[in-house]
Amino acid sequence: MTLNGWMQIFVILALVAAVALPLGTYLAAVAEGRVNFLRPVESVFYRLAGVDPDEPMGWKTYAAALMALNLLHFVLLYLMLRFQQFLPFNPAGIGPMSPRLALNTAISFVTNTNWQAYAGETALSYGSQMWGLTVHNFLSAATGIAAAIMMVRAFCAGGLKTLGNFWADITRITLYVLIPMAAAMTVFLIICGVPQTLAGPAHAITLEGAHQVIARGPIAFQEAIKLLGTNGGGFFNANSAHPFENPTPLSNVVETWSEIVIPFALVFMLGRMVRAPRQGYAIAAAMAMILVAAAGCVYAAEAHGNPLLAHLGVGHAMGNMEGKEVRFGTAMSSLFTVTTTGTSDGAVIAMHDSFTPLGGLVPMFLMELGEITPGGVGSGLYGMLVYALLAVFVAGLMVGRTPEYLGKKVQAKEIKLAMLAVLILGISILCGTAYALNTRSGLGSLGNAGPHGLSEMLYAWSSATANNGSAFGGLSADTKLLDYGLALAMVLGRFGFMIPTLAIAGSLAAKPKLPESAGTFPTDGPLFVGLLIGVVIILGGLQFLPALSLGPIAEHFVMLAGKVF
Amino acid sequence: MTADTISLFDATIIRRAALDSFVKLDPRHIIRNPVIFVTEAVALLVTLLGVRELATGRPWHFALAIAAWLWITVLFATFAEAVAEGRGRARAESLRRARSDTMARRLIGSGRTETEAVSATALRPGDLVLVEAGDLIPSDGEVTEGVASVNESAITGESAPVIREAGGDRSAVTGGTQVVSDWLVVRITAAPGNTFLDRMIALVEGASRRKTPNEIALDILLAGLTIIFLVAVVTLVGLADYSHTHLSVPVLAALLVTLIPTTIGGLLSAIGIAGMDRLVRFNVVATSGRAVEAAGDVDILLLDKTGTITFGNRACAALYPVVGVSEQELAEAAALASLGDETPEGRSILGFVRDRFGFSPERPAHARVVPFSANTRLSGLDIGPDQWRKGAVDSVMACLTEAAPAGAGVAVERIARAGATPLAVARNNCLLGAVELKDIVKPGIRERFEALRRMGIRTVMVTGDNRLTAAAIATESGVDDFIAEAKPQDKLDYIRKVQAEGRLVAMCGDGTNDAPALAQADVGVAMQTGTQAAREAGNMVDLDSDPTKLIEIVEIGKQLLITRGALTTFSIANDVSKYFAILPAIFVATYPELAALNIMRLHSPQSAILSAVIFNALIIVALVPLALRGVKFTPIGAGALLRRNLLIYGVGGLIAPFAGIKLIDVLLTTLGLV
């Protein structure tokens, strides 16, 4: 580790804080309907869709609208991938996706996972990339943010029966937040050298006279939303490690920044909306502390590198550079690794499979926590709120009152739903991994033996369930078992978690908003931050420790003893 | 009740509880507690496997040792519940003695003049019974005729008899109490088996115990955690198979049981029972656990001024002589004027003069007492030709023979403005000065209100006095707010108003006109001396009829919640250490390098697993006293309280098991048991 490396990490985090704070205030204004300079444009969409943006929705109506839209888009995307050969913008003449892979991919993009069991440059037409995947990058991001805003509304006042209008929310989030930010970032990336073209692949003759096909396409715009919307599905198989997606250290700073800026801003939005900014700061602090600690762990492990190589006298000054880009180095790669797995993004600038065991353990653990540091756009906030409710409940009794969070009493119904949400993550990840590792097909997918193979499988199920979408690499994911199994995991991880949290919002909304007093459990100070971190790690993380100790932890100690896989 | 004499480890209770803890192993009973139910199921499974090993001649020691400790874990949990119930039962016994079947004399006939002897259990609501000196009152009822003194010690433990009379707020009588003088005609209000005494017995025995809202939520959390760890342990089998590690069932059972929250799961019901019991020991009976829990949540205490904040009667606080009269002269005159006054106010003047001026006159034999009357509104004493008078200022002024000195009005006004009552004192129709009578705020009450404020609870004083008087008392006693010139409806309106703001209100009351407010309040404490209507409307009854107890009731409610939260936090924090004990132990065969995770340096895999299981069982029984006594509550504000409890039970819960498991491991190894 070097001072320079740490400065790279902190400069990026400082840039995030500098923008996320005002952005949070802006998001609150959008959520409260105070931003409406594009009202005529909004109205066109509402009229076209035949919806009334002012109709108040209870949690069930809101959830139903959300599910209906996502289901519709799943079907559309599936059909688009199946019939891309007939659709325009296919200069390379790419054929249809197989039904199984199309199902997996459609679910993957609708659930904000962007798990890619295919290579984008050879499996998808430009058309599929643009109005298939890119559109869904917007839609799934807007869906997550809408769900989070709806949950925050439940804390804003007492006795609420309705929690806003889903159609108005996704329209406004897209129009006022996602499109402007993505547009600005697209321009910046183009300046950095990212291609944005509808021309087919470039053909070149190398110095040796060989014929080379260089894949390109409308990359910059997709790149922007893939990161801002914590989607992560790369245009290329190599994702953000590819020089056309992320050409320079400067573009990398912006890409890293763009993964976590909206998730943090949403937390500050919570503080604004409940008229208690400190509440937002406390949650953001808990997220940031886990994130920085995780980045430190990865950086330490990667900068230290593999001791076996050091013994062999291999040049080791830059740490473990296997699977990393020289233009990014270990510090930036470490930070990107935790920002991409601490959010539900899943873009990569380095191959996690090639990390040291402990360097690979951290991203896995961040996903298993349910991605709440700071988490996917929207999903990170509502995920963390679920843990906040559990933290308040477990420890809140210790102040001698029925626990309350942001003025709302936490009672049996909320606990039931919160435990259900947390349970779904554990069941999907652990059962999926254990099952796959005991089938011939699952074993056949593994690229390595021993604990490293276990890590590959555990990573895949964690990534799908947490809607991350990054891959550990090494795993051949396009098999029947993994296509269908991981598709199920993605649906469970997305909607199996989201629906209970929306139900929590519905239940909390109706409760009176209790005024704060000296007897109220304080949830805006360092004590709560520490408690929240503890509950996240103990309730959310410890259940994975047995599995992790057979994977990366075992691999680490075995490696120290001189054995690798 | 001789409640508070039951020690924490009363031998008879412990003996009975030890037996009961086996009876409670019945799965039909234990299924109410999911964590312990899972533990029992796992214990049974491991036992069967151990026996099979034994039968087939394979190594069986480890499996049966684990099985034994799992059973002990379950037994400790049932034992905790049994001890808590046993303590309640001991209290119920003393109540039941008062319920022994009594005979009643029912009034019959058209004029209700004849009586017939019937068993108390044959009485129905609406029956009239005659009770005379020496009789036990057969059932709960309202006095319709007569005045009598009644010994209620069977219920309250207070041996001084109380007056019960028809009409007014002292008309309720309780079955099982004894009339010690005179007679009463009582209209029965309770059906047999549903009297106050019956309900009290059921409550302290825990027979009608229902889970409270927080308890239900906590149960769900614990059940959820159990499922999470069940998934983690079951899937571990699959992961271990892949890693070529064979995990035996006893080992998996040990991992599961140490991870699921057995500590809080085992103690949860004991905590609830003990919370009720603490209240009963405090001579307060709650109609449900829900009410006790609500007491902890209360934001506003509605307190009657009289009897709660101030002593019931006003007392002399100062003397204001007119110009030309010495204070001593006024004091002596006031004392003489009060010699025949038997009211508490009069006695307070005598006491004040005696203490401050050393003057305590005897009433001369020839003196004539002028009693107070509503017409004259003054009283006094005539000794020969000399007349001493004291009374309402305008009444005394009216009979003066010479004009009052100029300054007199100023003093009177000052007294009134301070919220006190001025009395004028005259000798031979000549004004000497004024006596200030004021409400005396109970000593220490100000500090208690400050403590409540630190707990986040506002105190509101309710009084029939005018605003001026109320404001003065409010300032002196340090309440946060007051309702002056309050009528019963005002109380009800106030409660509804603050409840609409989302606050919880506690109040106490005794009169029939308090009943609607008692019913509306989240915690309504009725006085045992109050009317039947009040007792029915409230959700607690204070047997000592001491309204200041509301404050302690709140503390007991908070203590109950704190105890639950503390043990939950402790239980969950414990898990960290168990991973470090068990995980290296079960994987070390496959990956010997994982021994690096054995940071406690436990002797062997077997001793590590066994030590974790033993610690897990012993911690339950070690915490039984804490569960029964409750975590100490100090009113230091939520933030400070949380910091302290989080440090003790959270951080302590992380660290303690490391030490405990290591210690057990050392013991097992030195004793050569593994």
mmCIF file of C-alpha atoms in Angstrom, chain B residues 22-169:
data_model
loop_
_atom_site.group_PDB
_atom_site.id
_atom_site.type_symbol
_atom_site.label_atom_id
_atom_site.label_comp_id
_atom_site.label_asym_id
_atom_site.label_seq_id
_atom_site.Cartn_x
_atom_site.Cartn_y
_atom_site.Cartn_z
ATOM 1 C CA PHE B 22 -39.026 -31.951 33.105
ATOM 2 C CA VAL B 23 -42.799 -31.793 32.738
ATOM 3 C CA LYS B 24 -42.354 -28.815 30.442
ATOM 4 C CA LEU B 25 -40.257 -30.895 28.043
ATOM 5 C CA ASP B 26 -43.566 -31.964 26.511
ATOM 6 C CA PRO B 27 -43.229 -30.918 22.864
ATOM 7 C CA ARG B 28 -46.808 -29.659 22.827
ATOM 8 C CA HIS B 29 -45.818 -27.109 25.426
ATOM 9 C CA ILE B 30 -42.386 -26.315 24.063
ATOM 10 C CA ILE B 31 -43.538 -25.605 20.529
ATOM 11 C CA ARG B 32 -44.700 -22.217 21.747
ATOM 12 C CA ASN B 33 -41.014 -21.377 21.874
ATOM 13 C CA PRO B 34 -39.512 -22.084 18.441
ATOM 14 C CA VAL B 35 -35.857 -21.735 19.444
ATOM 15 C CA ILE B 36 -36.081 -24.198 22.287
ATOM 16 C CA PHE B 37 -38.307 -26.470 20.243
ATOM 17 C CA VAL B 38 -35.600 -26.756 17.598
ATOM 18 C CA THR B 39 -33.052 -27.405 20.336
ATOM 19 C CA GLU B 40 -35.190 -30.198 21.744
ATOM 20 C CA ALA B 41 -35.724 -31.778 18.341
ATOM 21 C CA VAL B 42 -31.992 -31.694 17.678
ATOM 22 C CA ALA B 43 -31.247 -33.099 21.133
ATOM 23 C CA LEU B 44 -33.585 -36.002 20.457
ATOM 24 C CA LEU B 45 -31.968 -36.687 17.098
ATOM 25 C CA VAL B 46 -28.446 -36.687 18.524
ATOM 26 C CA THR B 47 -29.533 -38.921 21.395
ATOM 27 C CA LEU B 48 -30.965 -41.494 19.001
ATOM 28 C CA LEU B 49 -27.786 -41.428 16.933
ATOM 29 C CA GLY B 50 -25.627 -41.734 20.050
ATOM 30 C CA VAL B 51 -27.625 -44.711 21.213
ATOM 31 C CA ARG B 52 -27.243 -46.323 17.800
ATOM 32 C CA GLU B 53 -23.486 -45.829 17.950
ATOM 33 C CA LEU B 54 -23.494 -47.362 21.406
ATOM 34 C CA ALA B 55 -25.542 -50.304 20.210
ATOM 35 C CA THR B 56 -23.350 -50.912 17.214
ATOM 36 C CA GLY B 57 -20.198 -50.663 19.264
ATOM 37 C CA ARG B 58 -18.816 -47.546 17.608
ATOM 38 C CA PRO B 59 -17.383 -44.562 19.507
ATOM 39 C CA TRP B 60 -20.357 -43.045 21.248
ATOM 40 C CA HIS B 61 -18.924 -40.804 23.960
ATOM 41 C CA PHE B 62 -18.840 -37.609 21.957
ATOM 42 C CA ALA B 63 -22.330 -37.974 20.491
ATOM 43 C CA LEU B 64 -23.889 -38.727 23.855
ATOM 44 C CA ALA B 65 -21.948 -35.953 25.571
ATOM 45 C CA ILE B 66 -23.286 -33.463 23.022
ATOM 46 C CA ALA B 67 -26.770 -34.949 23.386
ATOM 47 C CA ALA B 68 -26.611 -34.630 27.166
ATOM 48 C CA TRP B 69 -25.632 -30.987 27.005
ATOM 49 C CA LEU B 70 -28.321 -30.235 24.464
ATOM 50 C CA TRP B 71 -30.897 -31.732 26.827
ATOM 51 C CA ILE B 72 -29.422 -29.680 29.638
ATOM 52 C CA THR B 73 -29.811 -26.573 27.472
ATOM 53 C CA VAL B 74 -33.492 -27.338 27.012
ATOM 54 C CA LEU B 75 -33.917 -28.137 30.703
ATOM 55 C CA PHE B 76 -32.302 -24.891 31.768
ATOM 56 C CA ALA B 77 -34.739 -23.022 29.556
ATOM 57 C CA THR B 78 -37.784 -24.818 30.963
ATOM 58 C CA PHE B 79 -36.332 -24.426 34.443
ATOM 59 C CA ALA B 80 -36.116 -20.643 34.018
ATOM 60 C CA GLU B 81 -39.774 -20.531 33.095
ATOM 61 C CA ALA B 82 -40.715 -22.861 35.922
ATOM 62 C CA VAL B 83 -38.887 -20.758 38.522
ATOM 63 C CA ALA B 84 -40.611 -17.605 37.335
ATOM 64 C CA GLU B 85 -43.980 -19.347 37.467
ATOM 65 C CA GLY B 86 -43.178 -20.835 40.839
ATOM 66 C CA ARG B 87 -42.620 -17.424 42.331
ATOM 67 C CA GLY B 88 -45.952 -16.274 40.975
ATOM 68 C CA ARG B 89 -47.638 -19.390 42.302
ATOM 69 C CA ALA B 90 -46.272 -18.764 45.776
ATOM 70 C CA ARG B 91 -47.946 -15.375 45.752
ATOM 71 C CA ALA B 92 -51.147 -16.860 44.408
ATOM 72 C CA GLU B 93 -51.238 -19.309 47.327
ATOM 73 C CA SER B 94 -51.491 -16.505 49.844
ATOM 74 C CA LEU B 95 -54.323 -14.969 47.849
ATOM 75 C CA ARG B 96 -56.146 -18.242 47.478
ATOM 76 C CA ARG B 97 -56.423 -18.600 51.235
ATOM 77 C CA ALA B 98 -58.669 -15.539 51.224
ATOM 78 C CA ARG B 99 -60.904 -17.117 48.634
ATOM 79 C CA SER B 100 -61.788 -20.183 50.665
ATOM 80 C CA ASP B 101 -65.447 -20.818 50.243
ATOM 81 C CA THR B 102 -67.476 -18.461 52.398
ATOM 82 C CA MET B 103 -71.158 -18.423 53.188
ATOM 83 C CA ALA B 104 -73.217 -15.396 52.323
ATOM 84 C CA ARG B 105 -76.499 -14.036 53.568
ATOM 85 C CA ARG B 106 -78.571 -13.123 50.563
ATOM 86 C CA LEU B 107 -81.427 -10.694 50.981
ATOM 87 C CA ILE B 108 -84.645 -12.120 49.636
ATOM 88 C CA GLY B 109 -88.312 -11.345 49.611
ATOM 89 C CA SER B 110 -90.101 -8.378 48.144
ATOM 90 C CA GLY B 111 -88.870 -5.935 50.762
ATOM 91 C CA ARG B 112 -85.454 -7.518 50.823
ATOM 92 C CA THR B 113 -85.834 -7.916 54.528
ATOM 93 C CA GLU B 114 -85.271 -11.625 54.981
ATOM 94 C CA THR B 115 -81.978 -13.361 54.509
ATOM 95 C CA GLU B 116 -81.048 -16.857 53.382
ATOM 96 C CA ALA B 117 -77.688 -18.501 53.741
ATOM 97 C CA VAL B 118 -76.094 -19.434 50.419
ATOM 98 C CA SER B 119 -72.625 -20.408 49.339
ATOM 99 C CA ALA B 120 -70.587 -17.520 47.942
ATOM 100 C CA THR B 121 -70.193 -19.416 44.692
ATOM 101 C CA ALA B 122 -73.976 -19.376 44.217
ATOM 102 C CA LEU B 123 -74.106 -15.596 44.119
ATOM 103 C CA ARG B 124 -74.930 -13.932 40.840
ATOM 104 C CA PRO B 125 -74.422 -10.324 39.784
ATOM 105 C CA GLY B 126 -77.299 -8.223 41.029
ATOM 106 C CA ASP B 127 -77.867 -10.214 44.243
ATOM 107 C CA LEU B 128 -77.941 -8.211 47.463
ATOM 108 C CA VAL B 129 -76.146 -9.593 50.497
ATOM 109 C CA LEU B 130 -75.877 -8.451 54.069
ATOM 110 C CA VAL B 131 -72.436 -8.443 55.635
ATOM 111 C CA GLU B 132 -71.892 -7.701 59.297
ATOM 112 C CA ALA B 133 -68.898 -7.192 61.541
ATOM 113 C CA GLY B 134 -66.679 -10.271 61.465
ATOM 114 C CA ASP B 135 -68.015 -11.569 58.138
ATOM 115 C CA LEU B 136 -65.951 -12.043 55.017
ATOM 116 C CA ILE B 137 -67.385 -10.178 52.049
ATOM 117 C CA PRO B 138 -68.444 -13.059 49.763
ATOM 118 C CA SER B 139 -67.737 -11.486 46.381
ATOM 119 C CA ASP B 140 -66.991 -8.199 44.624
ATOM 120 C CA GLY B 141 -69.706 -5.617 44.802
ATOM 121 C CA GLU B 142 -70.967 -2.097 45.420
ATOM 122 C CA VAL B 143 -72.181 -0.956 48.799
ATOM 123 C CA THR B 144 -75.805 0.065 48.520
ATOM 124 C CA GLU B 145 -76.470 0.727 52.192
ATOM 125 C CA GLY B 146 -74.488 1.287 55.335
ATOM 126 C CA VAL B 147 -71.031 2.397 56.387
ATOM 127 C CA ALA B 148 -68.424 -0.005 57.725
ATOM 128 C CA SER B 149 -64.734 -0.353 58.230
ATOM 129 C CA VAL B 150 -63.253 -3.151 56.212
ATOM 130 C CA ASN B 151 -59.958 -4.962 56.642
ATOM 131 C CA GLU B 152 -58.519 -5.428 53.150
ATOM 132 C CA SER B 153 -55.191 -6.849 54.221
ATOM 133 C CA ALA B 154 -55.867 -10.087 52.340
ATOM 134 C CA ILE B 155 -55.555 -8.131 49.140
ATOM 135 C CA THR B 156 -53.404 -5.157 49.967
ATOM 136 C CA GLY B 157 -51.255 -6.347 52.829
ATOM 137 C CA GLU B 158 -52.261 -3.149 54.647
ATOM 138 C CA SER B 159 -53.721 -4.019 58.040
ATOM 139 C CA ALA B 160 -55.361 -0.674 58.885
ATOM 140 C CA PRO B 161 -59.059 -0.969 58.030
ATOM 141 C CA VAL B 162 -60.603 1.324 55.445
ATOM 142 C CA ILE B 163 -64.044 2.905 55.382
ATOM 143 C CA ARG B 164 -66.554 1.640 52.837
ATOM 144 C CA GLU B 165 -69.877 3.399 52.388
ATOM 145 C CA ALA B 166 -72.774 3.653 50.016
ATOM 146 C CA GLY B 167 -72.511 6.281 47.300
ATOM 147 C CA GLY B 168 -69.432 8.308 46.486
ATOM 148 C CA ASP B 169 -66.018 7.035 45.562
#
